[in-house]
CSV table of C-alpha atoms and ligand atoms in Angstrom, one decimal:
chain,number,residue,atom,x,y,z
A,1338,UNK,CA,162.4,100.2,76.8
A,1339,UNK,CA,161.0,101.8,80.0
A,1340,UNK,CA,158.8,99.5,81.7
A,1341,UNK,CA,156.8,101.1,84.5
A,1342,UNK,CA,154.4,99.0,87.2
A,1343,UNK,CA,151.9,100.9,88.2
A,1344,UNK,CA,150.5,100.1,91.9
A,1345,UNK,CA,147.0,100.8,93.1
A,1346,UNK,CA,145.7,101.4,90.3
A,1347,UNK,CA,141.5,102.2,89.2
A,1348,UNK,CA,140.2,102.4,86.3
A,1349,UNK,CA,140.0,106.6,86.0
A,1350,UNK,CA,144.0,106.0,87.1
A,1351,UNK,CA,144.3,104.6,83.3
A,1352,UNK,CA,142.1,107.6,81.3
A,1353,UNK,CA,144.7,109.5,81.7
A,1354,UNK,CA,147.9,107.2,82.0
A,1355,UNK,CA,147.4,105.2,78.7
A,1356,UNK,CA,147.5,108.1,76.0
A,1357,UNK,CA,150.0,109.6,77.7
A,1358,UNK,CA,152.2,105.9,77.8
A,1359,UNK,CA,151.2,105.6,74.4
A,1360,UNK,CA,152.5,108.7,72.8
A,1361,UNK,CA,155.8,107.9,74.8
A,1362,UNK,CA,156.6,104.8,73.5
A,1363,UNK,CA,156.7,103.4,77.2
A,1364,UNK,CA,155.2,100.7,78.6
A,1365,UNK,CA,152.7,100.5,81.1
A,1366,UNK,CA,151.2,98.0,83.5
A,1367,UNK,CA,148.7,98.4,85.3
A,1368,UNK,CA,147.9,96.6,88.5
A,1369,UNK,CA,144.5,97.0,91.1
A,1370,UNK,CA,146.8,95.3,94.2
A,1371,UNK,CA,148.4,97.7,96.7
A,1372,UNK,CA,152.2,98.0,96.1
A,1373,UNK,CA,153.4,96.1,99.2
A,1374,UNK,CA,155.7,93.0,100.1
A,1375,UNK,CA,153.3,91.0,99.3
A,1376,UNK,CA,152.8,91.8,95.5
A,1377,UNK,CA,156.1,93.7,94.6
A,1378,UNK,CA,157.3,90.8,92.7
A,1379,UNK,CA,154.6,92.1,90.0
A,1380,UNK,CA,157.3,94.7,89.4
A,1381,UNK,CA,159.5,91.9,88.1
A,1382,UNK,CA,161.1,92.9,84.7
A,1383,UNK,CA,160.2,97.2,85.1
A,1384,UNK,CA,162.5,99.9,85.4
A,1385,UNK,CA,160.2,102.1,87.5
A,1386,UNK,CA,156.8,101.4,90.0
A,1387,UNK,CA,154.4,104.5,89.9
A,1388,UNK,CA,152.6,104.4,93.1
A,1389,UNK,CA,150.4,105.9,95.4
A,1390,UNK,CA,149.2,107.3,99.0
A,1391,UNK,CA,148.2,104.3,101.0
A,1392,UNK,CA,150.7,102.5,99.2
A,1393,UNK,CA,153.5,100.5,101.7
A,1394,UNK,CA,156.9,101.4,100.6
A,1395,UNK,CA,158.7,100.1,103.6
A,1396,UNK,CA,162.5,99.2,104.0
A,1397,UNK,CA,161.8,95.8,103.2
A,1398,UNK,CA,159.6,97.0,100.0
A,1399,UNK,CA,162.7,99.0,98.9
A,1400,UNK,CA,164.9,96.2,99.5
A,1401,UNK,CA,162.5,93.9,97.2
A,1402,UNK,CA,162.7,96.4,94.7
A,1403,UNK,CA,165.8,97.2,94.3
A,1404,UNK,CA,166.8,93.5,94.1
A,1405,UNK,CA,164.4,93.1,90.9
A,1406,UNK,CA,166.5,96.0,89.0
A,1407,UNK,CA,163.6,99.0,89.8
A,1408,UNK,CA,165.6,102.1,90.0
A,1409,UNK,CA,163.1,104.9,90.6
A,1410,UNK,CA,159.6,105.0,92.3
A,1411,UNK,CA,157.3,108.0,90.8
A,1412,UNK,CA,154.6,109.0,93.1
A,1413,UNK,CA,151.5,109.8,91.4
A,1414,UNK,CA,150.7,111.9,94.4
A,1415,UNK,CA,152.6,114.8,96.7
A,1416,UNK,CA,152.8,113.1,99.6
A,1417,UNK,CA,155.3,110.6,100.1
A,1418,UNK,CA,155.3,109.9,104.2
A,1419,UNK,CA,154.5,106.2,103.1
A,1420,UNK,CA,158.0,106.1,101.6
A,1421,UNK,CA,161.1,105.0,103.5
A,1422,UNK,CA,163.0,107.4,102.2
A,1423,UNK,CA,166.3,106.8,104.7
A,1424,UNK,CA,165.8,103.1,102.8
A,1425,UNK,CA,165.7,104.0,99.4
A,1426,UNK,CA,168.9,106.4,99.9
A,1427,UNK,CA,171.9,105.3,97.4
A,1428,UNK,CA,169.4,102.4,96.1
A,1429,UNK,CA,166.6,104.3,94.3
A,1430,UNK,CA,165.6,107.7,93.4
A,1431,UNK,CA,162.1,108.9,94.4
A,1432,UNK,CA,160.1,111.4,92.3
A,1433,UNK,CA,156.8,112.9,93.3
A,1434,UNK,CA,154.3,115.2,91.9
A,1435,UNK,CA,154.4,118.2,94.1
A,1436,UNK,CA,152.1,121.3,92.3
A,1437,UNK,CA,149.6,119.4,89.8
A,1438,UNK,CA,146.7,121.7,91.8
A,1439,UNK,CA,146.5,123.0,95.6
A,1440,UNK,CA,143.1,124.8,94.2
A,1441,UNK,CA,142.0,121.1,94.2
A,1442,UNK,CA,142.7,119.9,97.7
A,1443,UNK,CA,141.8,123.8,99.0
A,1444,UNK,CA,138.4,123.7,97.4
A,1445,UNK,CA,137.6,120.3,98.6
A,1446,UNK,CA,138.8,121.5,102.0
A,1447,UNK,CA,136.2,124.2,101.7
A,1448,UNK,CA,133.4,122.2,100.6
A,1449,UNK,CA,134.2,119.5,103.7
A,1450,UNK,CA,133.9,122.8,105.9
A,1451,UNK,CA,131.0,124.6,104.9
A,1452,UNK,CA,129.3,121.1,104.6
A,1453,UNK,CA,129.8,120.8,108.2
A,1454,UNK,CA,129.0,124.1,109.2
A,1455,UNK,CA,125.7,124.5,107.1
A,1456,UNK,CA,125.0,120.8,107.6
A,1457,UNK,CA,124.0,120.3,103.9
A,1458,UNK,CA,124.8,116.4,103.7
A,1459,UNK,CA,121.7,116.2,106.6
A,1460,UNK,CA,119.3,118.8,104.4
A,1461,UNK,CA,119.8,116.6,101.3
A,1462,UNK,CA,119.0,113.2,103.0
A,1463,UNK,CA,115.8,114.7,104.9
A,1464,UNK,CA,114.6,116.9,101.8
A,1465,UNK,CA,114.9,113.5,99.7
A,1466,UNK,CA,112.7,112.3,102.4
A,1467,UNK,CA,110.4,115.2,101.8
A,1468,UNK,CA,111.3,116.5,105.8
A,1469,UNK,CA,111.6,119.8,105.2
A,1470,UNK,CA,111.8,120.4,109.2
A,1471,UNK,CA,115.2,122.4,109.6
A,1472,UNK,CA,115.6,122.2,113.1
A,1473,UNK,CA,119.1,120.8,113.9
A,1474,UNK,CA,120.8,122.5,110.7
A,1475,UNK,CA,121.8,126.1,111.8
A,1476,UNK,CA,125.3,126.9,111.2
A,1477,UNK,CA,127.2,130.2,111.7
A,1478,UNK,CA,128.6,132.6,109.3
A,1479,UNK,CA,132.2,132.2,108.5
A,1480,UNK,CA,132.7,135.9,107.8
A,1481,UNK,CA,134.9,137.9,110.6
A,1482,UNK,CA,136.2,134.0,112.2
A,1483,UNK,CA,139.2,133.7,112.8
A,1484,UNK,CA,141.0,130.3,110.4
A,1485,UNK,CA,144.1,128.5,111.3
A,1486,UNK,CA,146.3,127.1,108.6
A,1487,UNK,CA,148.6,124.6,109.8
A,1488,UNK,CA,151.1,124.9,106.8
A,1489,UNK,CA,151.2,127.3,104.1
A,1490,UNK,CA,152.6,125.4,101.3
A,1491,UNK,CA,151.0,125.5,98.5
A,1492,UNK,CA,147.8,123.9,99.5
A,1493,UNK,CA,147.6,126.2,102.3
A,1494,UNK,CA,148.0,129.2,100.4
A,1495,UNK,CA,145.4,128.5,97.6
A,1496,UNK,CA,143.3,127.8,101.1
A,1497,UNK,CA,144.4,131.1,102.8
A,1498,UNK,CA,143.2,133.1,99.2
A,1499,UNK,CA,139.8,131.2,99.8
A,1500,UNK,CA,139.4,132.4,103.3
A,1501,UNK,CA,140.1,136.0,102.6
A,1502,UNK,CA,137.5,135.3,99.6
A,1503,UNK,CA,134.9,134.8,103.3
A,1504,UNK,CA,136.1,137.6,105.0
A,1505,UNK,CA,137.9,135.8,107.6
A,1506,UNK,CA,140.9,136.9,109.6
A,1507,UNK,CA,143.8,134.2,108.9
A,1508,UNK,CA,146.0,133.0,111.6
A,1509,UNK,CA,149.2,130.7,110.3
A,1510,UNK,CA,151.7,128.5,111.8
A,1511,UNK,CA,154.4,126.8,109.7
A,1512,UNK,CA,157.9,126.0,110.2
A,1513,UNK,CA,159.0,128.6,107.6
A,1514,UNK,CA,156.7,131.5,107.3
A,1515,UNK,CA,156.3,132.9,104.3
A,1516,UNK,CA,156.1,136.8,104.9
A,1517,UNK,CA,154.6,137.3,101.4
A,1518,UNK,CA,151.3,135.6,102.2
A,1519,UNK,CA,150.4,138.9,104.2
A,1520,UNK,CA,149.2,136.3,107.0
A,1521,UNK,CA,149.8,136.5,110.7
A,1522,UNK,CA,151.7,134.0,111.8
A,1523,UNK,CA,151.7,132.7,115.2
A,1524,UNK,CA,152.6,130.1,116.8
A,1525,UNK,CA,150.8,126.6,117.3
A,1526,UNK,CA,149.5,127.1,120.5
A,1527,UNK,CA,148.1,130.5,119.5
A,1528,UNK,CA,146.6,129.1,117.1
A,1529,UNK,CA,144.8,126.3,118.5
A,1530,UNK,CA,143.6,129.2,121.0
A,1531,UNK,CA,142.5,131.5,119.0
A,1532,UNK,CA,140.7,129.6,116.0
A,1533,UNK,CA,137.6,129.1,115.1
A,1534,UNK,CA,138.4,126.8,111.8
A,1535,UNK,CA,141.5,124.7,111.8
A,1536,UNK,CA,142.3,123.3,108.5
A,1537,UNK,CA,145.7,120.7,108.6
A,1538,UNK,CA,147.8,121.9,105.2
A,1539,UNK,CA,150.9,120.7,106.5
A,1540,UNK,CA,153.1,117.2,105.2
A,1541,UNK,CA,153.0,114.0,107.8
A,1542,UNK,CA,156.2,113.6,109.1
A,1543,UNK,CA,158.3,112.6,112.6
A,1544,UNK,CA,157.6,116.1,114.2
A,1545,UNK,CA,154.0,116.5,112.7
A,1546,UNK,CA,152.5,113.4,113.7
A,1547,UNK,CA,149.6,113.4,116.0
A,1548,UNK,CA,149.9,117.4,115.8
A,1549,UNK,CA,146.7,117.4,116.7
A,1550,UNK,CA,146.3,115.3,120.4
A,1551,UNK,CA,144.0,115.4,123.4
A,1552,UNK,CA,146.3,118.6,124.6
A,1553,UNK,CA,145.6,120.4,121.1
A,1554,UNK,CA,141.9,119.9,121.7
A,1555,UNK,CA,142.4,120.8,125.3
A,1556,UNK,CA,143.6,124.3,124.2
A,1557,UNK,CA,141.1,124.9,121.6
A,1558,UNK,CA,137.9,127.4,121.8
A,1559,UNK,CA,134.4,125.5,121.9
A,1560,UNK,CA,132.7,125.4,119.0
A,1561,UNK,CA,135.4,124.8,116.8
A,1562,UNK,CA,135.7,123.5,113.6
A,1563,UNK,CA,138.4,120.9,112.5
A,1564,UNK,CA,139.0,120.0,108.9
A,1565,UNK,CA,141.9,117.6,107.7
A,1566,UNK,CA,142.8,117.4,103.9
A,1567,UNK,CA,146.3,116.3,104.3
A,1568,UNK,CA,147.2,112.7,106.2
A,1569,UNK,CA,145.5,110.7,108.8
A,1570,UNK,CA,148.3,110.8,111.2
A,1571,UNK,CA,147.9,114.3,112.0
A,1572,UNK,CA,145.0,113.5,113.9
A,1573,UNK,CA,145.2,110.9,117.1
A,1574,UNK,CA,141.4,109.7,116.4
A,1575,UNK,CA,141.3,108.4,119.4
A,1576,UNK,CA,141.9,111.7,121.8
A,1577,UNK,CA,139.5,113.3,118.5
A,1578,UNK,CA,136.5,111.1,119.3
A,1579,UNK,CA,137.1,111.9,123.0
A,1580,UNK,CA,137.0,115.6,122.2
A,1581,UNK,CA,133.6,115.2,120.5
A,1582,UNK,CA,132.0,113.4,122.8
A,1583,UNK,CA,133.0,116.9,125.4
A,1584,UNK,CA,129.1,118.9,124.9
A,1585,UNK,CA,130.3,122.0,123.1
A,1586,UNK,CA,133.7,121.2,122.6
A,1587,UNK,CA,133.5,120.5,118.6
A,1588,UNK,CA,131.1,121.9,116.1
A,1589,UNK,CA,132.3,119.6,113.2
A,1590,UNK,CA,134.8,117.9,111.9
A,1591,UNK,CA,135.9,117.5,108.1
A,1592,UNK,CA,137.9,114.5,107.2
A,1593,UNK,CA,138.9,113.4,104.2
A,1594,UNK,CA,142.3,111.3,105.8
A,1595,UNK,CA,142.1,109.1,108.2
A,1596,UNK,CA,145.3,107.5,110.2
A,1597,UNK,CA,144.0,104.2,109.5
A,1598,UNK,CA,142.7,104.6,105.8
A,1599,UNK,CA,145.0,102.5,104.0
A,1600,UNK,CA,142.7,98.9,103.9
A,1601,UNK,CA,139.7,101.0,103.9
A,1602,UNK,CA,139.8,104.1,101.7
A,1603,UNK,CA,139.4,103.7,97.7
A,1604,UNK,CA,137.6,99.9,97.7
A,1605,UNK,CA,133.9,99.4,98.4
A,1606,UNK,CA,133.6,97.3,101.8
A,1607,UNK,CA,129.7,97.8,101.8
A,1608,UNK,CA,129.1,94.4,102.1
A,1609,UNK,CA,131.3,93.9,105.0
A,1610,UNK,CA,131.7,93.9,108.7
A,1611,UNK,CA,133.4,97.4,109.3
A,1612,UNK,CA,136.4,96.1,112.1
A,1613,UNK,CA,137.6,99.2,112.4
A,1614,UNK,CA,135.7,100.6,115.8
A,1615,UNK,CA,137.2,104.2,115.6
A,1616,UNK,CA,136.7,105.0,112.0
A,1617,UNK,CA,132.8,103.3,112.9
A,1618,UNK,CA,132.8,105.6,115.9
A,1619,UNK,CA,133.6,108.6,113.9
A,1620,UNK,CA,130.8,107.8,111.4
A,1621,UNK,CA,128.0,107.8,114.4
A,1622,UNK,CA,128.4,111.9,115.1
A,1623,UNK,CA,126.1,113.8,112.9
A,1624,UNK,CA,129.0,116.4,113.0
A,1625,UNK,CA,131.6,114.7,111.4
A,1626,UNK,CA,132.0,114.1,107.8
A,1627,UNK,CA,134.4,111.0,106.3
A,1628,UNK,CA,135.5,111.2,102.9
A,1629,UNK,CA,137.6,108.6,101.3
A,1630,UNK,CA,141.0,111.0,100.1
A,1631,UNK,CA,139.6,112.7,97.3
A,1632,UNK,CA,140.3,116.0,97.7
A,1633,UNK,CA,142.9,115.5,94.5
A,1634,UNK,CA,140.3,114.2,92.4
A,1635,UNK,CA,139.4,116.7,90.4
A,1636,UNK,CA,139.8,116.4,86.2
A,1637,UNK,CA,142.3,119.2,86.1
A,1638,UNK,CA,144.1,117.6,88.7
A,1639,UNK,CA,144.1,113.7,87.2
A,1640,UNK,CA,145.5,115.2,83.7
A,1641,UNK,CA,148.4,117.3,85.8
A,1642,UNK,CA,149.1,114.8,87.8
A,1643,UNK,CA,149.6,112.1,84.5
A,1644,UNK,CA,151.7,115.0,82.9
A,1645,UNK,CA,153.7,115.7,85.6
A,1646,UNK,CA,154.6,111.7,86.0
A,1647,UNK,CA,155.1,111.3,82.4
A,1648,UNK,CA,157.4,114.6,82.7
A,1649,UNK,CA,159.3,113.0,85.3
A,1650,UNK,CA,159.7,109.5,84.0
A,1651,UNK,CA,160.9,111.3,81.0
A,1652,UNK,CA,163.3,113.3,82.8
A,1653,UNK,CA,164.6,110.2,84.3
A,1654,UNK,CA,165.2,108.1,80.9
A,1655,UNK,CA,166.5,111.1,79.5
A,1656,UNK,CA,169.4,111.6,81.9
A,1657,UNK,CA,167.9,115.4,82.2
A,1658,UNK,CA,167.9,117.3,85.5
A,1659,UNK,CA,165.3,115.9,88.0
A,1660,UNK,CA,163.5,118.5,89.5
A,1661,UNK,CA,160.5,116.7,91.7
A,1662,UNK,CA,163.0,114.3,93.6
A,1663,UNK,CA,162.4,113.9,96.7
A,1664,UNK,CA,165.4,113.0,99.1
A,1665,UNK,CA,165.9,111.9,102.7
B,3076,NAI,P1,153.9,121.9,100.5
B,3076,NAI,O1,155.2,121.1,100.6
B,3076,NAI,O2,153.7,122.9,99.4
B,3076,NAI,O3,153.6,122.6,101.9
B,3076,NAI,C1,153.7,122.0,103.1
B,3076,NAI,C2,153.9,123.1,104.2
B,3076,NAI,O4,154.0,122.5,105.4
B,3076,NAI,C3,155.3,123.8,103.9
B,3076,NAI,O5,155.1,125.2,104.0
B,3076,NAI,C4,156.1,123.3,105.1
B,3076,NAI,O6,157.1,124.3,105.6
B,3076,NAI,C5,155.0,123.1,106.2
B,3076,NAI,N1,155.5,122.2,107.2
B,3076,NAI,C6,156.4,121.1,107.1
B,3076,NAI,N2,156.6,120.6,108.4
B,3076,NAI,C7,155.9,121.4,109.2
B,3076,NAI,C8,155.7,121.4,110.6
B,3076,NAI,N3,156.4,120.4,111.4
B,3076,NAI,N4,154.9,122.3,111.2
B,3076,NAI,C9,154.3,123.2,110.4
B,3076,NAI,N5,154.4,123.3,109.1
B,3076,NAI,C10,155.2,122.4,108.5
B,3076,NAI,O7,152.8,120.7,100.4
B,3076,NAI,P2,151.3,120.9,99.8
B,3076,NAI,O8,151.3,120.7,98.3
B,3076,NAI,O9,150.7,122.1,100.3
B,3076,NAI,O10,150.6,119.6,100.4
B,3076,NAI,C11,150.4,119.5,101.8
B,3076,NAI,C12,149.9,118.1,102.1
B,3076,NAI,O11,148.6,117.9,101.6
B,3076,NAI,C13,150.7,117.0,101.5
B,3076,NAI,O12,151.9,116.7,102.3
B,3076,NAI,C14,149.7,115.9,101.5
B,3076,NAI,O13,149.9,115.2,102.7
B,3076,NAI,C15,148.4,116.5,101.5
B,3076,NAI,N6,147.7,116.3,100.2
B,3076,NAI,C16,146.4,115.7,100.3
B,3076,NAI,C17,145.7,115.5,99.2
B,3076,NAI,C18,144.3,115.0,99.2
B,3076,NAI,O14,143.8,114.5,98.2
B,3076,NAI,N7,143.5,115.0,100.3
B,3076,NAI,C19,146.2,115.8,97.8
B,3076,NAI,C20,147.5,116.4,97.9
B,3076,NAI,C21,148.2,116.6,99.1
């Protein structure tokens, strides 16, 4: 019987998990806590943990799991920088869910820019108010700027076909350029230079953290506009916040990751004393937009990414080749 522990989990996690467990014939169980070393003696008696971004899948997590009998974690996601992947090598295979929709994130990228550009989160809460002044609100068209993708994977392709949708000139950096995009690409610097949108599309890793730094925003063009779909830890919030605070320097900022989400993103801490001072900084600029990781969460997106876990849970019972493995 598989038995699979599911970490993290809310309740539009299960719309789409429980049919599809059902039809299986596997088991699942389903648990609100954060997989970490805390709680990963919940896992007791699985096969498999299905977990997710600000999950903590440390070398000691790996260690815990491994003793209990799990033999593969399935993230529900496609990042996996939260996994120790040098400590789950020869112990337990690690599957992730790489395609389920880039139009997702890309769109939601989108929407976080022209949100800060045309300032519509501001109209709606003064136009509730009846304050129909629009002083304050003026944006700038996006036609003939100049974007820079930072990674053109698949997210950043699906964003790259939206910016040619504008009429902007794209500028791309990646460690392997794909010549098929018809993109220019150049490299980082360049692109920090020359950009008047940059939009982060590339994985957090070792060489990617903090890509963006006081000397990034020290090289960038005033007036720019930063948006960040993909991890927190591209962005040193810190040297960001000092950056805004520079008149001019930073026309708005899109964030839907934040380096320190992980005990704030996903729960409702409304009723709380927020502890955090840089994410409570960040929320003080009328320029700067905080979202809690959602650019997944669309419905085509939930129902791939439950198909794509089921396919690879099956793939893993059924001996069969495993195509979204992810390895050190
Ligand atoms: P992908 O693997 O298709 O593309 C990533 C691209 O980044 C590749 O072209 C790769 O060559 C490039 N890259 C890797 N290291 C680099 C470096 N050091 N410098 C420049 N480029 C580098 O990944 P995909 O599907 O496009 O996703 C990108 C990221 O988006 C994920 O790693 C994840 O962190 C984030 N994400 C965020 C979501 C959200 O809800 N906000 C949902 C899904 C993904």
């Amino acid at each position: 019987m598989v038995n699979i522990a599911f970490f993290s989990t809310k309740p539009y996690d299960r719309i789409w998990f429980e049919p599809l467990g059902e039809e299986y014939g596997y088991r699942f169980i389903f648990f609100e806590s954060k997989l970490s070393i805390e709680t990963v003696s919940l896992a007791a008696g699985c096969n498999g943990v299905c977990a997710f971004v600000n999950d903590n899948i440390d070398g000691d997590v790996i260690n815990e799991l491994a003793d209990i009998g799990i033999e593969t974690i399935y993230m529900r996601c496609a990042g996996y920088n939260n996994v120790d992947l040098e400590a789950a090598k020869g112990k337990i295979k690690v599957l992730h869910v790489p395609g389920y929709s880039p139009e997702a994130v890309a769109e939601y990228a989108v929407a976080l820019l022209m949100t800060i550009n045309r300032h519509t989160h501001r109209a709606y809460l003064r136009t509730r108010d009846f304050n129909m002044n629009i002083n304050g609100l003026m944006g700038t068209d996006l036609y003939c700027k100049i974007i820079g993708i930072i990674g053109t994977g698949r997210i950043g392709q699906a964003m790259i076909n939206i910016a040619k949708g504008f009429g902007m000139r794209v500028l791309a950096y990646d460690l392997y350029p794909n010549p098929s995009l018809g993109v220019e690409y150049v490299e980082l610097d360049e692109l920090l230079e020359k950009s008047d949108v940059i939009s982060l599309h590339c994985p957090l890793t070792k060489e990617t953290e903090y890509i963006l730094d006081k000397r990034s925003f020290d090289r960038m063009k005033d007036g720019v506009y930063i948006v960040n779909t993909s991890r927190g830890g591209l962005i040193k919030t810190e040297d960001l916040i000092d950056a805004l605070l520079v008149p001019g320097k930073i026309a708005g900022v899109g964030l839907d990751v934040y380096e320190e989400e992980a005990d704030v993103f996903y729960e409702d801490r409304s009723n709380e004393i927020m502890r955090d001072n840089n994410l409570a900084r960040l929320m003080t600029f009328p320029n700067v937009i905080v979202t809690s990781h959602q650019g997944y969460f669309t419905t085509e997106a939930m129902q791939a990414i439950a198909i794509e876990t089921m396919e690879n849970i099956f793939a893993v019972d059924n001996g069969n080749e495993l195509v979204n493995e992810v390895k050190k």
